[in-house]
CSV table of C-alpha atoms and ligand atoms in Angstrom, one decimal:
chain,number,residue,atom,x,y,z
G,28,MET,CA,-12.0,-4.1,-17.2
G,29,LYS,CA,-10.7,-0.5,-17.0
G,30,ILE,CA,-7.5,-0.7,-18.9
G,31,GLY,CA,-4.9,2.0,-18.0
G,32,CYS,CA,-1.4,2.7,-16.9
G,33,HIS,CA,1.1,4.4,-14.6
G,34,ILE,CA,1.1,8.2,-15.0
G,35,SER,CA,3.5,10.8,-13.5
G,36,VAL,CA,1.9,13.1,-10.9
G,37,ALA,CA,5.0,15.5,-10.8
G,38,LYS,CA,2.7,18.3,-12.3
G,39,GLY,CA,-0.2,17.6,-10.0
G,40,LEU,CA,-3.3,15.4,-10.0
G,41,GLU,CA,-5.1,17.6,-12.5
G,42,LYS,CA,-2.4,17.2,-15.2
G,43,ALA,CA,-2.3,13.6,-14.5
G,44,ALA,CA,-6.1,13.1,-15.0
G,45,MET,CA,-5.7,15.1,-18.2
G,46,GLN,CA,-2.9,12.8,-19.5
G,47,ALA,CA,-5.1,9.8,-18.6
G,48,VAL,CA,-7.8,10.9,-20.9
G,49,HIS,CA,-5.4,11.9,-23.5
G,50,LEU,CA,-3.8,8.5,-23.5
G,51,GLY,CA,-7.2,6.8,-23.4
G,52,ALA,CA,-6.7,5.2,-20.1
G,53,GLU,CA,-9.9,4.1,-18.2
G,54,SER,CA,-7.8,3.7,-15.0
G,55,PHE,CA,-4.4,5.1,-13.9
G,56,GLN,CA,-1.9,4.9,-11.0
G,57,VAL,CA,0.1,7.6,-9.5
G,58,PHE,CA,2.7,7.6,-6.8
G,59,THR,CA,1.4,9.3,-3.4
G,60,LYS,CA,5.0,11.0,-3.4
G,61,ASN,CA,8.5,10.6,-4.6
G,62,PRO,CA,8.8,6.7,-4.7
G,63,ARG,CA,12.4,6.7,-3.6
G,64,GLY,CA,12.0,9.1,-0.6
G,65,LEU,CA,9.7,9.3,2.3
G,66,LYS,CA,9.5,13.2,2.6
G,67,PRO,CA,6.3,14.3,3.9
G,68,LYS,CA,4.0,15.9,1.4
G,69,LYS,CA,1.5,18.7,1.5
G,70,ILE,CA,-1.8,17.9,-0.3
G,71,ASP,CA,-2.6,20.5,-2.7
G,72,HIS,CA,-6.5,20.1,-2.3
G,73,LYS,CA,-7.3,22.5,-5.1
G,74,ASP,CA,-5.5,20.6,-7.6
G,75,ALA,CA,-6.6,17.3,-6.1
G,76,ASN,CA,-10.3,18.5,-6.6
G,77,LYS,CA,-9.8,19.4,-10.2
G,78,GLY,CA,-8.3,16.0,-10.7
G,79,VAL,CA,-11.0,14.3,-9.1
G,80,GLU,CA,-13.5,16.1,-11.2
G,81,ILE,CA,-12.0,15.0,-14.6
G,82,MET,CA,-11.9,11.4,-13.2
G,83,THR,CA,-15.4,11.5,-12.3
G,84,LYS,CA,-16.5,13.2,-15.6
G,85,HIS,CA,-14.7,10.5,-17.5
G,86,GLY,CA,-15.4,7.4,-15.4
G,87,ILE,CA,-11.8,6.9,-14.7
G,88,THR,CA,-10.7,4.9,-11.6
G,89,LEU,CA,-7.3,5.8,-9.8
G,90,VAL,CA,-5.0,3.6,-7.8
G,91,CYS,CA,-2.3,5.2,-5.8
G,92,HIS,CA,1.1,3.4,-5.2
G,93,THR,CA,3.3,4.2,-2.1
G,94,PRO,CA,6.9,4.6,-2.1
G,95,TYR,CA,9.3,1.7,-2.4
G,96,ILE,CA,11.7,2.2,0.4
G,97,THR,CA,9.3,1.6,3.1
G,98,ASN,CA,9.5,-2.0,4.9
G,99,LEU,CA,6.6,-3.2,6.8
G,100,SER,CA,8.7,-5.9,8.2
G,101,THR,CA,11.7,-4.1,9.4
G,102,PRO,CA,13.2,-5.0,12.7
G,103,LYS,CA,14.6,-1.5,13.2
G,104,GLU,CA,12.5,0.7,15.4
G,105,ASP,CA,13.3,4.0,13.7
G,106,LEU,CA,12.5,2.6,10.0
G,107,GLN,CA,9.3,1.1,11.4
G,108,GLU,CA,8.3,4.4,12.6
G,109,VAL,CA,9.0,6.2,9.5
G,110,THR,CA,7.2,3.4,7.6
G,111,ILE,CA,4.1,3.7,9.7
G,112,ARG,CA,4.0,7.6,9.4
G,113,SER,CA,4.7,7.6,5.8
G,114,ILE,CA,2.1,4.9,4.7
G,115,ALA,CA,-0.6,6.5,7.1
G,116,GLU,CA,0.0,9.8,5.3
G,117,ASP,CA,-0.3,7.9,1.8
G,118,LEU,CA,-3.7,6.8,2.9
G,119,HIS,CA,-4.8,10.5,3.2
G,120,ILE,CA,-3.2,11.5,0.0
G,121,ALA,CA,-4.9,8.7,-1.7
G,122,GLU,CA,-8.3,9.7,-0.3
G,123,ALA,CA,-7.8,13.4,-1.3
G,124,TYR,CA,-6.9,11.9,-4.8
G,125,GLY,CA,-10.2,10.0,-4.9
G,126,ALA,CA,-8.2,6.7,-5.2
G,127,VAL,CA,-9.7,3.3,-4.5
G,128,GLY,CA,-6.6,2.0,-2.8
G,129,ALA,CA,-3.0,2.6,-2.0
G,130,VAL,CA,-0.7,-0.2,-3.0
G,131,VAL,CA,2.1,-1.2,-0.8
G,132,HIS,CA,4.7,-3.8,-1.1
G,133,CYS,CA,4.8,-6.6,1.4
G,134,GLY,CA,7.8,-6.6,3.8
G,135,LYS,CA,11.3,-7.8,3.6
G,136,HIS,CA,12.4,-10.0,6.6
G,137,VAL,CA,16.1,-8.7,6.0
G,138,GLY,CA,17.6,-12.1,7.3
G,139,GLU,CA,15.2,-12.2,10.3
G,140,GLY,CA,13.4,-15.2,8.8
G,141,GLU,CA,9.9,-15.5,7.3
G,142,GLU,CA,8.1,-16.1,10.5
G,143,TYR,CA,9.5,-13.1,12.2
G,144,GLY,CA,9.1,-11.0,9.0
G,145,THR,CA,5.4,-11.8,8.8
G,146,LYS,CA,4.7,-11.2,12.5
G,147,ARG,CA,6.4,-8.0,12.1
G,148,MET,CA,4.6,-7.0,8.9
G,149,VAL,CA,1.3,-7.7,10.7
G,150,GLU,CA,2.2,-5.5,13.6
G,151,THR,CA,3.2,-2.7,11.5
G,152,LEU,CA,0.0,-3.0,9.4
G,153,ASP,CA,-2.1,-2.8,12.5
G,154,LEU,CA,-0.2,0.5,13.9
G,155,ILE,CA,-0.9,2.1,10.4
G,156,LEU,CA,-4.4,1.2,10.1
G,157,GLU,CA,-5.6,2.0,13.5
G,158,GLN,CA,-4.9,5.7,12.5
G,159,TYR,CA,-7.0,5.5,9.4
G,160,ASN,CA,-10.6,5.0,9.0
G,161,GLY,CA,-11.5,6.4,5.4
G,162,PRO,CA,-12.7,4.7,2.3
G,163,VAL,CA,-9.2,4.0,0.9
G,164,LYS,CA,-8.0,0.3,1.2
G,165,LEU,CA,-4.4,-0.5,1.8
G,166,LEU,CA,-3.6,-3.0,-1.1
G,167,LEU,CA,-1.0,-5.6,-0.5
G,168,GLU,CA,0.9,-6.4,-3.7
G,169,ASN,CA,2.3,-9.7,-4.3
G,170,THR,CA,6.1,-9.9,-4.7
G,171,ALA,CA,8.5,-11.7,-7.1
G,172,GLY,CA,10.2,-12.9,-4.1
G,173,GLN,CA,13.4,-11.1,-4.7
G,174,GLY,CA,15.9,-11.2,-1.9
G,175,THR,CA,14.0,-11.6,1.6
G,176,GLU,CA,10.6,-10.3,0.2
G,177,LEU,CA,7.6,-11.9,1.6
G,178,GLY,CA,4.1,-12.3,0.1
G,179,LEU,CA,4.8,-14.3,-2.9
G,180,THR,CA,1.7,-16.5,-2.7
G,181,ILE,CA,-2.1,-15.9,-2.6
G,182,ARG,CA,-2.2,-18.0,0.7
G,183,ALA,CA,0.5,-15.9,2.2
G,184,LEU,CA,-1.2,-12.6,1.4
G,185,VAL,CA,-4.6,-14.0,2.8
G,186,ALA,CA,-2.9,-15.2,5.9
G,187,ILE,CA,-1.3,-11.7,6.6
G,188,ARG,CA,-4.6,-9.9,5.9
G,189,GLU,CA,-6.5,-12.1,8.2
G,190,ALA,CA,-3.9,-11.8,11.0
G,191,THR,CA,-4.4,-8.1,11.3
G,192,LYS,CA,-6.9,-6.4,13.6
G,193,TYR,CA,-8.3,-4.5,10.5
G,194,PRO,CA,-8.9,-7.0,7.5
G,195,GLU,CA,-11.7,-4.7,6.4
G,196,LYS,CA,-9.2,-1.9,5.6
G,197,ILE,CA,-7.0,-4.3,3.4
G,198,GLY,CA,-7.4,-5.4,-0.2
G,199,TYR,CA,-5.0,-6.8,-2.7
G,200,CYS,CA,-3.1,-5.8,-5.7
G,201,PHE,CA,-2.0,-8.6,-8.1
G,202,ASP,CA,0.9,-8.0,-10.3
G,203,THR,CA,1.1,-10.4,-13.3
G,204,CYS,CA,4.9,-10.1,-13.7
G,205,HIS,CA,5.6,-10.5,-9.9
G,206,ALA,CA,3.5,-13.6,-9.8
G,207,PHE,CA,5.0,-15.2,-12.8
G,208,ALA,CA,8.5,-14.5,-11.4
G,209,ALA,CA,7.7,-16.1,-8.2
G,210,GLY,CA,6.5,-19.2,-10.0
G,211,GLN,CA,2.8,-18.6,-9.1
G,212,TRP,CA,1.3,-18.7,-12.6
G,213,ASP,CA,1.9,-19.3,-16.4
G,214,GLU,CA,-0.5,-20.0,-19.2
G,215,GLU,CA,-1.1,-23.6,-18.0
G,216,SER,CA,-1.4,-23.0,-14.3
G,217,PHE,CA,-3.7,-19.8,-14.8
G,218,ASP,CA,-7.0,-21.7,-14.0
G,219,LYS,CA,-5.3,-23.1,-10.9
G,220,LEU,CA,-4.3,-19.7,-9.8
G,221,LEU,CA,-7.9,-18.4,-10.3
G,222,GLU,CA,-9.1,-21.3,-8.4
G,223,ASP,CA,-6.9,-20.5,-5.5
G,224,MET,CA,-8.0,-16.9,-5.7
G,225,GLU,CA,-11.5,-18.0,-5.2
G,226,GLN,CA,-11.2,-20.6,-2.8
G,227,THR,CA,-9.1,-18.5,-0.2
G,228,GLY,CA,-11.4,-15.4,-0.6
G,229,TYR,CA,-8.6,-13.5,-2.2
G,230,LEU,CA,-10.8,-12.7,-5.1
G,231,ASP,CA,-13.3,-10.9,-3.0
G,232,HIS,CA,-10.8,-8.4,-1.9
G,233,LEU,CA,-8.8,-7.9,-4.9
G,234,VAL,CA,-9.0,-4.3,-6.0
G,235,CYS,CA,-6.5,-3.9,-8.8
G,236,ILE,CA,-4.3,-5.6,-11.3
G,237,HIS,CA,-0.7,-4.4,-12.2
G,238,PHE,CA,-0.6,-5.9,-15.9
G,239,ASN,CA,2.9,-6.5,-16.8
G,240,ASP,CA,5.0,-8.8,-18.9
G,241,SER,CA,8.3,-10.3,-17.4
G,242,LYS,CA,11.9,-9.8,-18.6
G,243,VAL,CA,13.0,-12.8,-16.6
G,244,PRO,CA,11.9,-16.5,-16.8
G,245,TYR,CA,9.1,-18.3,-14.7
G,246,GLY,CA,10.2,-18.7,-11.1
G,247,SER,CA,13.3,-16.6,-11.3
G,248,ARG,CA,12.3,-14.5,-8.4
G,249,LYS,CA,13.4,-11.3,-9.9
G,250,ASP,CA,11.3,-8.3,-10.5
G,251,ARG,CA,11.9,-7.0,-14.2
G,252,HIS,CA,8.9,-5.6,-16.0
G,253,GLU,CA,8.6,-5.9,-19.8
G,254,LYS,CA,6.2,-4.7,-22.4
G,255,ILE,CA,3.1,-6.8,-22.9
G,256,GLY,CA,3.8,-9.7,-25.4
G,257,LYS,CA,7.6,-9.0,-25.6
G,258,GLY,CA,8.5,-10.9,-22.5
G,259,GLU,CA,8.6,-14.4,-20.9
G,260,ILE,CA,4.9,-14.6,-19.9
G,261,GLY,CA,3.8,-14.1,-23.5
G,262,SER,CA,1.0,-12.6,-25.2
G,263,ASP,CA,-1.2,-16.0,-25.1
G,264,ALA,CA,-1.0,-16.3,-21.2
G,265,LEU,CA,-1.6,-12.5,-20.9
G,266,ALA,CA,-4.6,-12.8,-23.2
G,267,LYS,CA,-6.1,-15.5,-21.3
G,268,PHE,CA,-5.7,-13.5,-18.2
G,269,LEU,CA,-7.5,-10.5,-19.8
G,270,ARG,CA,-10.4,-12.6,-20.9
G,271,SER,CA,-11.2,-14.2,-17.5
G,272,GLU,CA,-14.8,-13.7,-16.5
G,273,LYS,CA,-13.8,-13.3,-13.0
G,274,LEU,CA,-11.6,-10.3,-13.4
G,275,GLN,CA,-13.6,-8.0,-15.6
G,276,HIS,CA,-14.5,-5.7,-12.8
G,277,LEU,CA,-11.0,-4.7,-12.1
G,278,PRO,CA,-8.8,-1.7,-13.2
G,279,VAL,CA,-5.8,-3.0,-15.0
G,280,VAL,CA,-2.8,-0.9,-14.8
G,281,LEU,CA,0.3,-1.2,-17.0
G,282,GLU,CA,3.7,-0.6,-15.3
G,283,THR,CA,5.7,-1.7,-18.2
G,284,PRO,CA,9.0,0.2,-19.1
G,285,VAL,CA,8.6,3.1,-21.4
G,286,ASP,CA,10.6,6.2,-22.4
G,287,ASP,CA,7.6,8.3,-22.8
G,288,GLU,CA,4.0,8.0,-21.4
G,289,GLN,CA,2.7,8.5,-25.0
G,290,GLU,CA,3.9,4.7,-25.6
G,291,TYR,CA,1.0,3.4,-23.2
G,292,ALA,CA,-1.5,4.7,-25.5
G,293,GLU,CA,-0.3,2.2,-28.1
G,294,GLU,CA,0.1,-0.5,-25.5
G,295,MET,CA,-3.4,-0.1,-24.3
G,296,VAL,CA,-4.7,-0.4,-27.8
G,297,TYR,CA,-2.7,-3.6,-28.2
G,298,ILE,CA,-4.1,-4.9,-24.9
G,299,ARG,CA,-7.7,-4.4,-26.0
G,300,ASP,CA,-7.0,-6.2,-29.2
G,301,LEU,CA,-5.5,-9.1,-27.4
G,302,LYS,CA,-8.5,-9.3,-25.1
G,303,GLY,CA,-10.6,-9.4,-28.1
L,29,LIG,ZN1,3.4,-3.6,-9.5
L,30,LIG,ZN1,7.4,-4.8,-10.0
C-alpha cells in the first residue's frame, strides 16, 4: 500500500510533490483546479514536468480529483455541457501531472429519479470519454448517498461502468467514509464487502482508496470525514481494511480534516502502526 494524503496544488505540482516527500507520503492527491469552480485552467507544463520528476524519483503515485460542482446526471443542458468540458479538461491536466486517475463524484438525480439519473450519467460519461484517449482513468467514487446522490453500492457503480461505451477508460475510487455512511460496510461486514468487490469485477478496476473515518454513524447517508480512529468507523475496522491482502497494491489517500497539512505526517505514521 502506498499511504498518502491530499495536498494543496495552489503553488504548483512541483511544490506539492516536494510537500509529499517532506510529509513522508508514498502517494498523494491534488485537485485538477479550484474544487468549487469550473474555470478553465492553463497547464503549466514546466511545473508539471518538475513535479513528475520528483514523483518518479521517489516512487510516489499521484491521483487527481475533479471539482465538486459538476453533476454527471444533471437534466440541464447548459450544466451538462459545462460538466463535459470541465471533466475532459481535468483528464488532460491529470495526464500532464502524471496521475493514474482523475476521481469524479457520481451524479445527483436532483429529483428526476434514480433511473433517469443513472441513464443521464452514462450519457454524460460517454460524451466526456469519447474526447479522451490517454492513459488516465476516470475514477468513479462511491457516494455517502446524501440528498439525491447516485452510486452508493458496488453493484450500482459496476452497472454504470458497464453501461458506458468506454468501460476500459473507467476505474473506481473507494471512499471508506462514504461507504460506511451509505451503510455499505463496517467491521463485521468488511469480508462481505470484499467478496462483493471480487464477484462483481469491481476489484479489478479499483485504482485508489480514499481513507477516512466518519463523523456520522453507519448508514446516516451524510458525508462528514473524520480523522482515522477518532470517528464512528473506528480503528479496529480501519485496521482490518488496511491489512486486507487484496488491497495492498493500491494508493491509500487521507482526506481527513486538518488545519495544516503537517498533521498528515503524524496521521500517516499512525496508519502504518495500525496496519502493523
Ligand atoms: Zn473521497
Ligand atoms: Zn467525502
